Each structure stands twice: as structure tokens, then as C-alpha cells.
Amino acid sequence: MPTDRPPMRADARRNRERVMRAALEAFAADGRLVPLDEIARRAGVGAGTVYRNFATKEALFEAVVSDRVRAMVDEARALGAADDPGAAFYDFLARVVEAAMVNHALCEALMEQGAGALEGECMDAAFTDALDVLLRRAIEAGDVRGDVDVHEVRTLMNGCMAMERFRRAAVPPRRITALALDALRPRQDVTKQGNETEVSRKDGACEICDRPLNTSRTGRPARYCGPACRQKAHRRRTRA
Amino acid sequence: MPTDRPPMRADARRNRERVMRAALEAFAADGRLVPLDEIARRAGVGAGTVYRNFATKEALFEAVVSDRVRAMVDEARALGAADDPGAAFYDFLARVVEAAMVNHALCEALMEQGAGALEGECMDAAFTDALDVLLRRAIEAGDVRGDVDVHEVRTLMNGCMAMERFRRAAVPPRRITALALDALRPRQDVTKQGNETEVSRKDGACEICDRPLNTSRTGRPARYCGPACRQKAHRRRTRA
Amino acid sequence: MPTDRPPMRADARRNRERVMRAALEAFAADGRLVPLDEIARRAGVGAGTVYRNFATKEALFEAVVSDRVRAMVDEARALGAADDPGAAFYDFLARVVEAAMVNHALCEALMEQGAGALEGECMDAAFTDALDVLLRRAIEAGDVRGDVDVHEVRTLMNGCMAMERFRRAAVPPRRITALALDALRPRQDVTKQGNETEVSRKDGACEICDRPLNTSRTGRPARYCGPACRQKAHRRRTRA
Amino acid sequence: MPTDRPPMRADARRNRERVMRAALEAFAADGRLVPLDEIARRAGVGAGTVYRNFATKEALFEAVVSDRVRAMVDEARALGAADDPGAAFYDFLARVVEAAMVNHALCEALMEQGAGALEGECMDAAFTDALDVLLRRAIEAGDVRGDVDVHEVRTLMNGCMAMERFRRAAVPPRRITALALDALRPRQDVTKQGNETEVSRKDGACEICDRPLNTSRTGRPARYCGPACRQKAHRRRTRA
DNA sequence: CATGAATGAGGGTTCATTCAT
DNA sequence: CATGAATGAACCCTCATTCAT
């Protein structure tokens, strides 16, 4: 059965996408605070065009974050069959938190309860369900404590997102998330320290100040942006 | 160092205090969102009077939260000589989080970085310093991992405050904070499980759903509001 | 006189009719308030198509109501030869009011004066003329007071339409119209004419055109603003 | 018991009055259509000042029309002891209509049903009650037909207001009102009651409440939807 | 010095009309 | 020629801050 509506006109689709892209950027930067007119301006369209595509500002917000969360749910489902359930679970959490670090809207939406921006498209429940699958497998594999449920994990994830967003300047990104997520590991599991070693660098950023690294193609990969941060890291390692 | 200004008149001081009390309540409930006029109304004064005492709405916010944080700093300092450094440290954190649970303004202020509401009166630094003392003693006593610094603790505390504020409905209050703070305990310290046992009930509320308990003066104190929650707690204990 | 334009294409005419049908329904329900997009949607066409057929929303409104009024004019003309002039007259009025009860657009249009929606197609004048024929015959037959003219009847009809639209809940439909139209019937007794004599002048305004009078302190009070209106009043008095 | 609030400041009261005066003029000219900013501009104040005094535009409208209606209710009550009940009744109606002629807001408000602008201050009911007193006395004095109730009078008044507002240019002001109100006067001859008999039922609806009738194919056609309405009709017929 | 009235710049939203596809 | 997307001016309302009383 084909849909009733004809395919969107090319220019309309282009504009809709421009609006969503502009909204994504704007909401990511300032959350719901950003004025709708600002989004329209950034998209290069009139306010009316935004309202043609989205009934309210909130609907636009929902669309933007639901889109993003849908992608994450897909990711989670893809990880459901991974070889290493523990890694799949922890990696997924880390990726969500990573995404929220650069997207305040995502952060806001994932943290909301009942009647939040993700309720309309049931993305909140879908996210919880997909996460639950990963969690259960990780528990079975002995990589996560057995006494936590998915709601606690989501709450902990909220905390991680908040911590990265409101982390003290002296704390390098991702580190505190790694530490907090460690609380999910089984107690007896001391052979795998997780925390210290898990903080693998996924991109070329200084481990201390998070500034992009001048990567050189040859030699050992750089971990710090310069001598100052290297020294700081040294102090941190030797402090205790 | 005495100030140049003459001492405040009695009625003026009374007004200032009324404004601060009203602002405390209002900000605690809604954070910065509350309109200034609402505060003035609650204080029983005109908006002009608020502005006579505080240059801007933000200045009032600063004053209110700095006051509250000052009291906490005092608390922390008092705990600096406690017999059990570990307990002092963890209790203090728990108390701060508890306070933030009923005071959104405090939560907002403590989480802010650089040029936040606590900077004006240096309360942010004072808080960090006081916390640092507790932290170092707890590390020395072996109750906290040696590889965390005070900035990480503050960041983790931010996460706890956020988690309590945005906790999933199925998660009882305080539990997730206990779990997260556990991440600070040294790894080898498995004799003291902390998490499960640390969650002591400070008031008469169901451990599962947080509703007030019908306390009976005799017999063993109730922990749950009814059979449903007791069963749920049992499932949670035996799930793994 | 044939128009210069070629006959409309079949699909174009079909579209025009669909728009008018949709507009009829929509305007009937909400009057001019209904958004044009809503009409286009109901007609299953784009807004542009509406504008291709009607220069403005108002033009569409005119077309719709003129159509409806044209049908009524035809009705009135058909009644011009009825056996019972009184019944023809009163029935026609009742039918118009009845129609306006379910068609707010018709109600709006018939009530408007000068440059209203019916002016463009001269339907207002045509309606008045057709009604006038019925009125004169009814007067001749002794079923309507001789001292009313068609403008008064139209005005009274406006009142009836308004009364049915804004009638108190406790008043059954049509009853108040019947009561008001009764005022047109000749008085069986001629001792108390009521109408003419009751209209006492409360202020110094011309009885015909309502402009303020140049009152003179002496002599008989003026009733008209000048010779033109005096003559008009005379005609009105002697018309029947 | 004195009121809690101190008397309004002189300038504030002046501004409030300016707003109400401006609103009176503007609403009188264009009804609710007039933009609030326009009212503010006419009053020489900012929009915020209007909102300081009136919670919403509708509240301002209510205040303006309630004020006016209150004065009319007072007038009606003062007329309750007049020597000539008939004159009092008809004069009052004429005055209301006269007022509505120059005040579209008043016209709108008086015509509205349920939850209209006059409901908030119960002015609608007060108006009806006060009018009812005049009506009953006029009926007793034999100056008004005994078979009309106050709701019909209000509805008729609605019609008069509408007629004056939408009167044909050729009809002098007040004349049509006089004519319509004449319908309330008792008929000298009672042989032809007109009203009751003219209202022929065109469709199967209850004569009282207008609900569809359960028509039976045999026997006399039903006129009422049930015993309740039949009784009500009986009361209406025998009331005089 | 207190009061609370006034300001006015925005913010979200609607809709008649135009115009690119 | 139809489509329906885009425009943008209004509209109602809020609230931090200033200032006359």
C-alpha cells in the first residue's frame, strides 16, 4: 500500500532538512532556550516555514532528538549480538554520553521523565528496551553487577551526561564517566580494572584539556597537546 | 577591616532578610526560572526593594546560594577533625546531594563552572578547598581511592545531584547516589560493601517508592510502604 | 453579451466547483474566520488553485454567498405570483432566516452594508428588489402594515437572523423570529398606532439622517436637519 | 473590615483609567478585534502596563463591558419603582439599544451566551434579573404581552442591537427598534394571536427544546420531546 | 528609603498572499 | 495550470529592570 501523500517536493525537502540541521545545531548548543526565530534565521527561512514543517517549537525539538535517539537505538540493537556483551554494553553507554557532550538537546531529552520530548515517538521506551537487552546480556556474561536494573542504568547514564556537561575544568572529558560506569562492574572483578585502562582515546584529543591534537602520521601517537598537559598528567599519575 | 558604610538600619536589614528568605524558597523550588516579581511578592516587598539590596536578579541568586554553600563549607570544616575520615567524607557528600534534592538553586549553583553564581563570593573555591581536606584525609585513611582529585569528586557530586533530580521513577531516591559514590572506594575494599548497606534511611520513607511510612512505635521499623514494595525489594535483592 | 475568454477547461471548472463547495461548508460553519488553507484542504486542492479562481479570500466569500443569495432571489421571484401575497412574503422571510441559522456566512453577508460581500455581483440590490415586490404585494393585500418600506424589512430581517444566532438558550428557535415579524402585521385597531408616536426624540438629531440639529431656543423644535430630510420624511409618511 | 490593599497610587489609578478609557473607545469602535497594542498606544502606555492591570486582553474587555453593564443594571433597578411601568420597561430597552449603537463591545457582550464576557462578574445574570423585574411590572400593568418571558425579551433586545448596528442606510436610527419592540405590546384584539399559530413546525423538532422528535407514523403528530417540555409549553401558554 | 507602576524588547504562533517547482 | 511551500507582518503575552511617587 503506497502512502497517500505524494513525495515531498525537492525544495521543500531541502528546506525541511535545512531547518532540522539548523535546529540540531542550535538546540545542541543551547537546548530549548534558543529562540525559534534564531533557528529560522540560521536555516535561512522564515518562521512560517518552520511552522509548516513542525506544529510547535517543541515538536521540532522532538523531531530533532527523536531522530538522534532512533539512530542510537539502532546502534544498540546492532550491538545486541556482539561477541563481547560487556564491551558492547559499556561502549554503548560511552557513545551515548559522548553524543550528549556535544548535544545539549540530546542530553535534555534523555534525562526527561514522563511526557518528555521522546514520548511522542516512543523513543524513550525504545531506548530503554534496547539498553535493557544489552544490560541483561552483560549481566549474564558477568561483566555487570547483577543487582542493577535498566532504570538504574539510565539514571546513572543521566548522571554521566550531566557530569560531562558540568565537569570541572580540571577533569578531562570521559574520565569521570569511566569512573562512574565502573560502579556497575561486579565487585570481585578486580582483574580487569576497567576504569584506568578503559579510557581509550577514541579521537585525537588531549587527554587532559581535550583540545585537538596535532597528529603526526609517524611515530608514537601523541596523547597530550603539549608539555604543560603532559606534566599535569604526570602529576595526576603520581599524586596518590 | 571595617566597611565604610554605616550599619544598616534595622528595618532595612529586616527587609533584606525577608527577601533572601523568600528568594531561598522560590529559587529552591524553581531555580532561576522564578520571576523576580514573584519573589518580591512572597517577601511582601516591592520589586524596587529587591533591587535596592541586590543589583540584579542574578546577584540575589548568588547571595542566596552563597549563603547556603557557606553553611556547607562550615559543616565540612567541622568534619575535618572527625574520627572516621571516610565516614566524614561520604556523609558530607550525601548531605550535599540531599540538600540539592530539595533545592534546585543549590543544585544549579554547585554545578556551574567559571563565573557561576558562587564565584562572586569565592564560595565555589571555598567549597572545593573544604571538600579537598575531607578527601585527602579519607584517602590517607584508605577509604577513598588514591587516584581521584577533588575536581573529580566535585564532578561526581554534580552527577549525583543530577541523577537524583532526573532519576527514573522506578529508582528509589539516594540509591543511585550510593552506587555512584561507591566508585570512589578503593578496589580491594570488598569487605565493606558500602552500597547496599550504606543506604540508611534518614526519614520514614519506603525504600522502594519513597512514600511516607506508617511508622509503628513498637516492633521492628518498617522499611517498605506495603507488600508490593517489599516484594519488589526482594526481587531486586535476589535478581542476580 | 458573451465573454471574451474561452470556455473554461473541464478540470478547471471542476476545481472551481470543488473549491466553492468546500468554501460553502467552511464559511457556513465559521464565517470569514475560517483560514483559507482550511478551505483548500477540504477542497483537496492547493491554496494556489483557490487564488487562481478567486483573487482574494474575500472574493471567494463573495462568490459563495452571492451564489446562495442568487438562489434566494430566484425563490423570491417565483413567489411573486403566489396566490397569497401575505403568506409568500412571510414565508420567504422565514426561509431566509432559517437558511441563515445554518449558514453564518449568509448571515454575515446579508447584514453587511455598502461594499459588503454582496455588492460585487449586485446581489444585495437584487435581493432588495425581489423582496420589495413581495412586500408591496403583501401590503396591497392588507397583510403587512403600509408604513414600512423594504429597507426596514431588510433591517428587521437582519434582526431576526441575529436573534436566532444569539438567542438565549431558553428561547426555542424560530419563536422570536415569529414574534418580531408579527410587528409587520397591520394593527387591527387603529386607535393606538404605537410605532410612529412612540419614537420620541430624546436628543437633538434629525429623524431621517441622524445628524445633529441646529436647535433654536425659540419656536417649534426642529425635527429635521434640512429641507431634504423633511421632504423624505413626508414621502415616507404618505407612501403607503 | 477594611480591604487589605492600600489605595492605588494616584498615577497608577490615572493610568488604569486611561487604559480603560482607551479600551472603551477602541472596543466600542471595533469590538474585540482591536489589537491590544493599539489600546496601549492610545492610552499612551506600554503594553506591560495594560497587563499589569488586566490579566489578559479578554479580562480588559470584561472589565470595560461589565462596568458599562453595571451602570445599566443600576439604571434598571432605579426604574423598578417608576410610576409608569410600561414606560420604564420600554425606555430602559431603548436606552440599552441606544448605548449599544455607539459601543460595539457592549453589543457583543450582551449578545454572548454562556461563558461570555459578562459571566465573570455575573453581570449577565444581574442584567437579566433587573430586566425581569421591569418586565413583570410592565406585564402586570398591561403594557406588555403576558406571554413573553425575560429570555425572549433579551433575545429581542439582541435583535434590536443588531438591527441598529446593521441597519440599512435608508432606515433612520431607532425606528426599527421601536417597531420591533412594538411586538411586545398587547394586542387589542385577541382573535388572532399571530405568534403562537404562525410558528408552523417545518421539521420534527420539539417546540421547546428543539431536540428531534420521535415521530410516530400514526396518531396526532407529537409537538414535544417529552412530558417535561409539554408542561413547560403549557406554562408558557397560560402564564399571562 | 520603599513602593510597585511602567517600560519595551522579545518569544511563540497564525495566516493571507506570493511564487518557485 | 496546479501545487503547496515560503513569506513576514501581526498578535498576545512575559519579565528584568528603571523610576516617579
mmCIF file with all atom_site columns, N, CA, C and O in Angstrom, chain A residues 119-133:
data_model
loop_
_atom_site.group_PDB
_atom_site.id
_atom_site.type_symbol
_atom_site.label_atom_id
_atom_site.label_alt_id
_atom_site.label_comp_id
_atom_site.label_asym_id
_atom_site.label_entity_id
_atom_site.label_seq_id
_atom_site.pdbx_PDB_ins_code
_atom_site.Cartn_x
_atom_site.Cartn_y
_atom_site.Cartn_z
_atom_site.occupancy
_atom_site.B_iso_or_equiv
_atom_site.pdbx_formal_charge
_atom_site.auth_seq_id
_atom_site.auth_comp_id
_atom_site.auth_asym_id
_atom_site.auth_atom_id
_atom_site.pdbx_PDB_model_num
ATOM 1  N N  . GLU A 1 119 ? 8.697  11.045 24.298 1.00 0.00 ? 119 GLU A N  1
ATOM 2  C CA . GLU A 1 119 ? 7.496  10.246 24.499 1.00 0.00 ? 119 GLU A CA 1
ATOM 3  C C  . GLU A 1 119 ? 6.659  10.147 23.230 1.00 0.00 ? 119 GLU A C  1
ATOM 4  O O  . GLU A 1 119 ? 6.104  9.104  22.919 1.00 0.00 ? 119 GLU A O  1
ATOM 5  N N  . GLY A 1 120 ? 6.578  11.265 22.508 1.00 0.00 ? 120 GLY A N  1
ATOM 6  C CA . GLY A 1 120 ? 5.703  11.313 21.346 1.00 0.00 ? 120 GLY A CA 1
ATOM 7  C C  . GLY A 1 120 ? 5.967  10.171 20.374 1.00 0.00 ? 120 GLY A C  1
ATOM 8  O O  . GLY A 1 120 ? 5.040  9.529  19.883 1.00 0.00 ? 120 GLY A O  1
ATOM 9  N N  . GLU A 1 121 ? 7.219  9.899  20.109 1.00 0.00 ? 121 GLU A N  1
ATOM 10 C CA . GLU A 1 121 ? 7.545  8.830  19.176 1.00 0.00 ? 121 GLU A CA 1
ATOM 11 C C  . GLU A 1 121 ? 7.985  7.552  19.911 1.00 0.00 ? 121 GLU A C  1
ATOM 12 O O  . GLU A 1 121 ? 8.617  6.672  19.322 1.00 0.00 ? 121 GLU A O  1
ATOM 13 N N  . CYS A 1 122 ? 7.701  7.500  21.185 1.00 0.00 ? 122 CYS A N  1
ATOM 14 C CA . CYS A 1 122 ? 8.016  6.307  21.983 1.00 0.00 ? 122 CYS A CA 1
ATOM 15 C C  . CYS A 1 122 ? 9.503  5.982  21.964 1.00 0.00 ? 122 CYS A C  1
ATOM 16 O O  . CYS A 1 122 ? 9.894  4.818  22.180 1.00 0.00 ? 122 CYS A O  1
ATOM 17 N N  . MET A 1 123 ? 10.301 6.963  21.678 1.00 0.00 ? 123 MET A N  1
ATOM 18 C CA . MET A 1 123 ? 11.737 6.696  21.607 1.00 0.00 ? 123 MET A CA 1
ATOM 19 C C  . MET A 1 123 ? 12.343 6.464  22.986 1.00 0.00 ? 123 MET A C  1
ATOM 20 O O  . MET A 1 123 ? 13.359 5.782  23.114 1.00 0.00 ? 123 MET A O  1
ATOM 21 N N  . ASP A 1 124 ? 11.700 7.018  23.982 1.00 0.00 ? 124 ASP A N  1
ATOM 22 C CA . ASP A 1 124 ? 12.214 6.814  25.321 1.00 0.00 ? 124 ASP A CA 1
ATOM 23 C C  . ASP A 1 124 ? 12.109 5.338  25.708 1.00 0.00 ? 124 ASP A C  1
ATOM 24 O O  . ASP A 1 124 ? 13.079 4.723  26.155 1.00 0.00 ? 124 ASP A O  1
ATOM 25 N N  . ALA A 1 125 ? 10.941 4.795  25.495 1.00 0.00 ? 125 ALA A N  1
ATOM 26 C CA . ALA A 1 125 ? 10.756 3.379  25.817 1.00 0.00 ? 125 ALA A CA 1
ATOM 27 C C  . ALA A 1 125 ? 11.627 2.502  24.935 1.00 0.00 ? 125 ALA A C  1
ATOM 28 O O  . ALA A 1 125 ? 12.234 1.520  25.397 1.00 0.00 ? 125 ALA A O  1
ATOM 29 N N  . ALA A 1 126 ? 11.712 2.848  23.656 1.00 0.00 ? 126 ALA A N  1
ATOM 30 C CA . ALA A 1 126 ? 12.541 2.048  22.753 1.00 0.00 ? 126 ALA A CA 1
ATOM 31 C C  . ALA A 1 126 ? 13.990 2.056  23.210 1.00 0.00 ? 126 ALA A C  1
ATOM 32 O O  . ALA A 1 126 ? 14.679 1.026  23.168 1.00 0.00 ? 126 ALA A O  1
ATOM 33 N N  . PHE A 1 127 ? 14.421 3.215  23.646 1.00 0.00 ? 127 PHE A N  1
ATOM 34 C CA . PHE A 1 127 ? 15.800 3.319  24.126 1.00 0.00 ? 127 PHE A CA 1
ATOM 35 C C  . PHE A 1 127 ? 16.002 2.445  25.358 1.00 0.00 ? 127 PHE A C  1
ATOM 36 O O  . PHE A 1 127 ? 16.973 1.684  25.456 1.00 0.00 ? 127 PHE A O  1
ATOM 37 N N  . THR A 1 128 ? 15.074 2.543  26.269 1.00 0.00 ? 128 THR A N  1
ATOM 38 C CA . THR A 1 128 ? 15.194 1.729  27.481 1.00 0.00 ? 128 THR A CA 1
ATOM 39 C C  . THR A 1 128 ? 15.199 0.242  27.139 1.00 0.00 ? 128 THR A C  1
ATOM 40 O O  . THR A 1 128 ? 16.031 -0.527 27.659 1.00 0.00 ? 128 THR A O  1
ATOM 41 N N  . ASP A 1 129 ? 14.319 -0.149 26.260 1.00 0.00 ? 129 ASP A N  1
ATOM 42 C CA . ASP A 1 129 ? 14.240 -1.564 25.905 1.00 0.00 ? 129 ASP A CA 1
ATOM 43 C C  . ASP A 1 129 ? 15.538 -2.056 25.267 1.00 0.00 ? 129 ASP A C  1
ATOM 44 O O  . ASP A 1 129 ? 16.053 -3.129 25.612 1.00 0.00 ? 129 ASP A O  1
ATOM 45 N N  . ALA A 1 130 ? 16.035 -1.269 24.319 1.00 0.00 ? 130 ALA A N  1
ATOM 46 C CA . ALA A 1 130 ? 17.265 -1.686 23.646 1.00 0.00 ? 130 ALA A CA 1
ATOM 47 C C  . ALA A 1 130 ? 18.420 -1.764 24.637 1.00 0.00 ? 130 ALA A C  1
ATOM 48 O O  . ALA A 1 130 ? 19.264 -2.669 24.586 1.00 0.00 ? 130 ALA A O  1
ATOM 49 N N  . LEU A 1 131 ? 18.438 -0.781 25.542 1.00 0.00 ? 131 LEU A N  1
ATOM 50 C CA . LEU A 1 131 ? 19.502 -0.809 26.550 1.00 0.00 ? 131 LEU A CA 1
ATOM 51 C C  . LEU A 1 131 ? 19.349 -2.015 27.469 1.00 0.00 ? 131 LEU A C  1
ATOM 52 O O  . LEU A 1 131 ? 20.344 -2.630 27.885 1.00 0.00 ? 131 LEU A O  1
ATOM 53 N N  . ASP A 1 132 ? 18.125 -2.344 27.763 1.00 0.00 ? 132 ASP A N  1
ATOM 54 C CA . ASP A 1 132 ? 17.867 -3.467 28.667 1.00 0.00 ? 132 ASP A CA 1
ATOM 55 C C  . ASP A 1 132 ? 18.446 -4.772 28.093 1.00 0.00 ? 132 ASP A C  1
ATOM 56 O O  . ASP A 1 132 ? 19.007 -5.585 28.825 1.00 0.00 ? 132 ASP A O  1
ATOM 57 N N  . VAL A 1 133 ? 18.304 -4.928 26.803 1.00 0.00 ? 133 VAL A N  1
ATOM 58 C CA . VAL A 1 133 ? 18.860 -6.129 26.168 1.00 0.00 ? 133 VAL A CA 1
ATOM 59 C C  . VAL A 1 133 ? 20.363 -6.199 26.401 1.00 0.00 ? 133 VAL A C  1
ATOM 60 O O  . VAL A 1 133 ? 20.908 -7.231 26.823 1.00 0.00 ? 133 VAL A O  1
#
